[in-house]
Structures are given as C-alpha cells and as structure tokens.
Amino acid sequence: MKKILWLGIFACIVCIASCSKKRAGKPRVLVFSKTAGFVHTSIPAGVAAVQKLGAENGFDVDTTKNADIFNDDSLKNYAAVIFMSTTGDVLNNKQEIAFERYIQAGGGYVGVHAATDTEYDWGWYGRLVGAYFSSHPKPQSAKFIIKDKEFPATS
C-alpha cells in the first residue's frame, strides 16, 4: 500500500512538471503600435513607459508596428501583448487566428486607449477588448484628491 502511495505521488509530480508551459528566462511583453487610422502622438510616450516599467520590474519589452510578428512561433515567446493605441484594421485573417490561439492558450492582452478603436469587423477581438470606441467626450474638468501619497499608483 505504501509503495502504491509513493508511486502515485511520483506520477503526480512527473505529470505536473511535464505539463508546465513556463517560458524560460525573464518574462517578455510585446508592445504593438500599428495604426491604420488616427495616429495618437502619445504612442512613443506609452512605449517608453512600458520600457521603463520593464527595466524597473524585471521583464523584457519588444516593440513593433509590424503585424507579421502575429504568428504562432513568435507569439509564444510573450507573456502578454500590449496594443498601444492601435487603430483600424491592423491584422490580416491569418494574424487574427494566430492571436486568438495565443490568447486561448493563456497569453495575456492589454489594450491601451485606442485599442478599442481597432478591428471593428473582428467580433472575437470586440469580445476580448469588451467594447469599441465611439468618440472622445469633450474635455472635462476634474479635481483629484490623493488620500495616500505613499501608495505606488499615486506616489
């Protein structure tokens, strides 16, 4: 009985270890900033901010406007793909399918600002991003009260 218990534990450990899909090395993210519509002037600052976050927090950052990177072999290298104010139709059908597989396999997605102004004819992406951009509201005045100036997000 004891031998069967140890054999079972060993089998579980082997199974868990062999099923791990952890990427080797530091995490890596892809910042994708292709536009096929309006080009936001804030894109370079957004890319630089992600690069700074990577340097400060131990993850690598690749940047591109080239949609050819949206294939199975390339995407599997990334923990997340960040759509940095992308606009319009930026991926072809094959690239869309590769991105869907990447997300379904556990890859991460971050959409920044105009990422909701992207791929209106691709229903899957619309469900991923949650909503599409309609228009900017007119500028609003606001007063910010920061109660905890030591908290990382408000420091």
Coordinates of C-alpha atoms in Angstrom, one line a residue:
M1 CA 0.0 0.0 0.0
K2 CA 2.8 2.4 0.9
K3 CA 4.6 1.6 -2.4
I4 CA 1.4 2.5 -4.4
L5 CA 1.0 5.8 -2.5
W6 CA 4.6 6.8 -3.3
L7 CA 4.2 5.7 -6.9
G8 CA 1.1 7.9 -7.1
I9 CA 2.8 10.9 -5.6
F10 CA 5.8 10.4 -8.0
A11 CA 3.4 10.1 -11.0
C12 CA 1.7 13.4 -10.0
I13 CA 5.0 15.2 -9.7
V14 CA 6.1 14.0 -13.1
C15 CA 2.8 15.0 -14.6
I16 CA 2.8 18.5 -13.1
A17 CA 6.4 19.1 -14.1
S18 CA 5.9 17.9 -17.7
C19 CA 2.8 19.9 -18.2
S20 CA 4.4 23.2 -17.3
K21 CA 4.4 25.8 -20.1
K22 CA 6.5 28.3 -18.2
R23 CA 8.7 30.4 -20.5
A24 CA 12.4 30.3 -19.8
G25 CA 14.1 33.4 -18.6
K26 CA 12.6 36.8 -17.8
P27 CA 9.0 37.5 -18.8
R28 CA 8.8 39.3 -22.2
V29 CA 6.0 41.5 -23.4
L30 CA 5.3 42.8 -26.9
V31 CA 4.2 46.4 -27.4
F32 CA 2.3 46.6 -30.7
S33 CA 1.5 50.1 -32.0
K34 CA 0.4 49.7 -35.6
T35 CA -2.2 52.2 -36.7
A36 CA -4.4 52.1 -39.8
G37 CA -6.4 55.2 -38.8
F38 CA -5.7 58.1 -36.4
V39 CA -2.2 58.1 -35.0
H40 CA -2.0 59.3 -31.4
T41 CA 1.0 61.4 -30.6
S42 CA 1.1 59.7 -27.2
I43 CA 2.2 56.4 -28.6
P44 CA 6.0 57.0 -28.2
A45 CA 5.5 58.0 -24.6
G46 CA 3.4 54.9 -23.9
V47 CA 6.0 52.7 -25.4
A48 CA 8.7 54.4 -23.3
A49 CA 6.6 54.0 -20.2
V50 CA 6.3 50.2 -20.7
Q51 CA 10.0 50.0 -21.4
K52 CA 10.7 51.8 -18.1
L53 CA 8.3 49.5 -16.3
G54 CA 10.1 46.5 -17.8
A55 CA 13.5 47.8 -16.7
E56 CA 12.3 48.6 -13.2
N57 CA 10.4 45.3 -12.7
G58 CA 12.5 42.7 -14.5
F59 CA 10.7 42.0 -17.7
D60 CA 11.9 42.4 -21.3
V61 CA 10.0 44.6 -23.8
D62 CA 9.9 44.2 -27.5
T63 CA 8.2 46.9 -29.7
T64 CA 6.8 46.7 -33.2
K65 CA 4.4 48.2 -35.7
N66 CA 4.9 45.1 -37.9
A67 CA 1.9 42.7 -37.8
D68 CA 4.0 39.9 -39.3
I69 CA 5.0 39.0 -35.7
F70 CA 1.4 37.7 -35.1
N71 CA 2.2 34.1 -35.8
D72 CA 2.3 31.0 -33.5
D73 CA 6.1 30.8 -33.4
S74 CA 6.6 34.4 -32.4
L75 CA 3.7 35.0 -30.1
K76 CA 4.5 32.0 -27.9
N77 CA 7.6 34.0 -26.6
Y78 CA 5.4 36.6 -24.9
A79 CA 3.7 36.7 -21.6
A80 CA 1.5 39.5 -22.9
V81 CA 0.8 41.6 -26.0
I82 CA 0.0 45.3 -25.4
F83 CA -2.0 47.0 -28.1
M84 CA -0.7 50.6 -27.7
S85 CA -3.3 52.9 -29.1
T86 CA -3.7 50.8 -32.3
T87 CA -6.4 52.0 -34.7
G88 CA -8.3 50.5 -37.6
D89 CA -7.7 47.1 -39.2
V90 CA -4.2 46.2 -38.2
L91 CA -4.1 42.3 -38.6
N92 CA -5.0 40.1 -41.5
N93 CA -7.0 36.9 -41.2
K94 CA -4.0 34.6 -40.5
Q95 CA -2.6 37.0 -37.9
E96 CA -6.0 37.2 -36.2
I97 CA -6.2 33.4 -36.0
A98 CA -2.7 33.2 -34.5
F99 CA -3.6 35.9 -31.9
E100 CA -6.8 34.1 -31.0
R101 CA -4.8 30.8 -30.4
Y102 CA -2.3 32.8 -28.4
I103 CA -5.0 34.1 -26.0
Q104 CA -6.8 30.8 -25.8
A105 CA -3.5 29.2 -24.8
G106 CA -3.2 31.6 -21.9
G107 CA -1.3 34.5 -23.4
G108 CA -2.0 38.0 -21.9
Y109 CA -3.6 41.0 -23.5
V110 CA -3.5 44.7 -22.6
G111 CA -5.4 47.3 -24.6
V112 CA -4.3 50.9 -24.2
H113 CA -6.7 53.7 -25.1
A114 CA -7.4 53.4 -28.8
A115 CA -7.1 49.7 -28.7
T116 CA -10.9 49.9 -28.6
D117 CA -10.7 51.8 -32.0
T118 CA -9.3 48.7 -33.6
E119 CA -10.6 45.7 -35.6
Y120 CA -14.3 46.7 -35.7
D121 CA -15.0 43.8 -38.2
W122 CA -13.4 41.1 -36.0
G123 CA -16.1 40.1 -33.5
W124 CA -13.7 37.9 -31.4
Y125 CA -11.5 41.0 -30.8
G126 CA -14.5 43.0 -29.8
R127 CA -15.4 40.5 -27.2
L128 CA -11.8 40.4 -25.9
V129 CA -11.5 44.2 -25.6
G130 CA -15.0 44.5 -24.2
A131 CA -16.3 47.5 -26.2
Y132 CA -15.5 49.6 -29.2
F133 CA -14.5 53.3 -29.2
S134 CA -17.3 55.7 -30.3
S135 CA -15.7 59.1 -29.8
H136 CA -13.9 61.2 -27.3
P137 CA -16.1 63.2 -25.0
K138 CA -15.5 66.9 -24.8
P139 CA -12.7 67.8 -22.3
Q140 CA -13.8 67.6 -18.7
S141 CA -12.5 69.5 -15.6
A142 CA -11.7 67.3 -12.6
K143 CA -10.3 67.7 -9.2
F144 CA -8.1 64.8 -7.8
I145 CA -7.9 64.2 -4.1
I146 CA -5.0 61.8 -3.4
K147 CA -5.5 60.4 0.1
D148 CA -2.5 58.1 0.2
K149 CA 0.6 59.7 -1.4
E150 CA 2.7 56.6 -0.5
F151 CA 0.7 54.1 -2.5
P152 CA 2.6 53.1 -5.6
A153 CA -0.1 54.1 -8.0
T154 CA -0.4 57.6 -6.5
S155 CA 3.1 58.4 -5.3

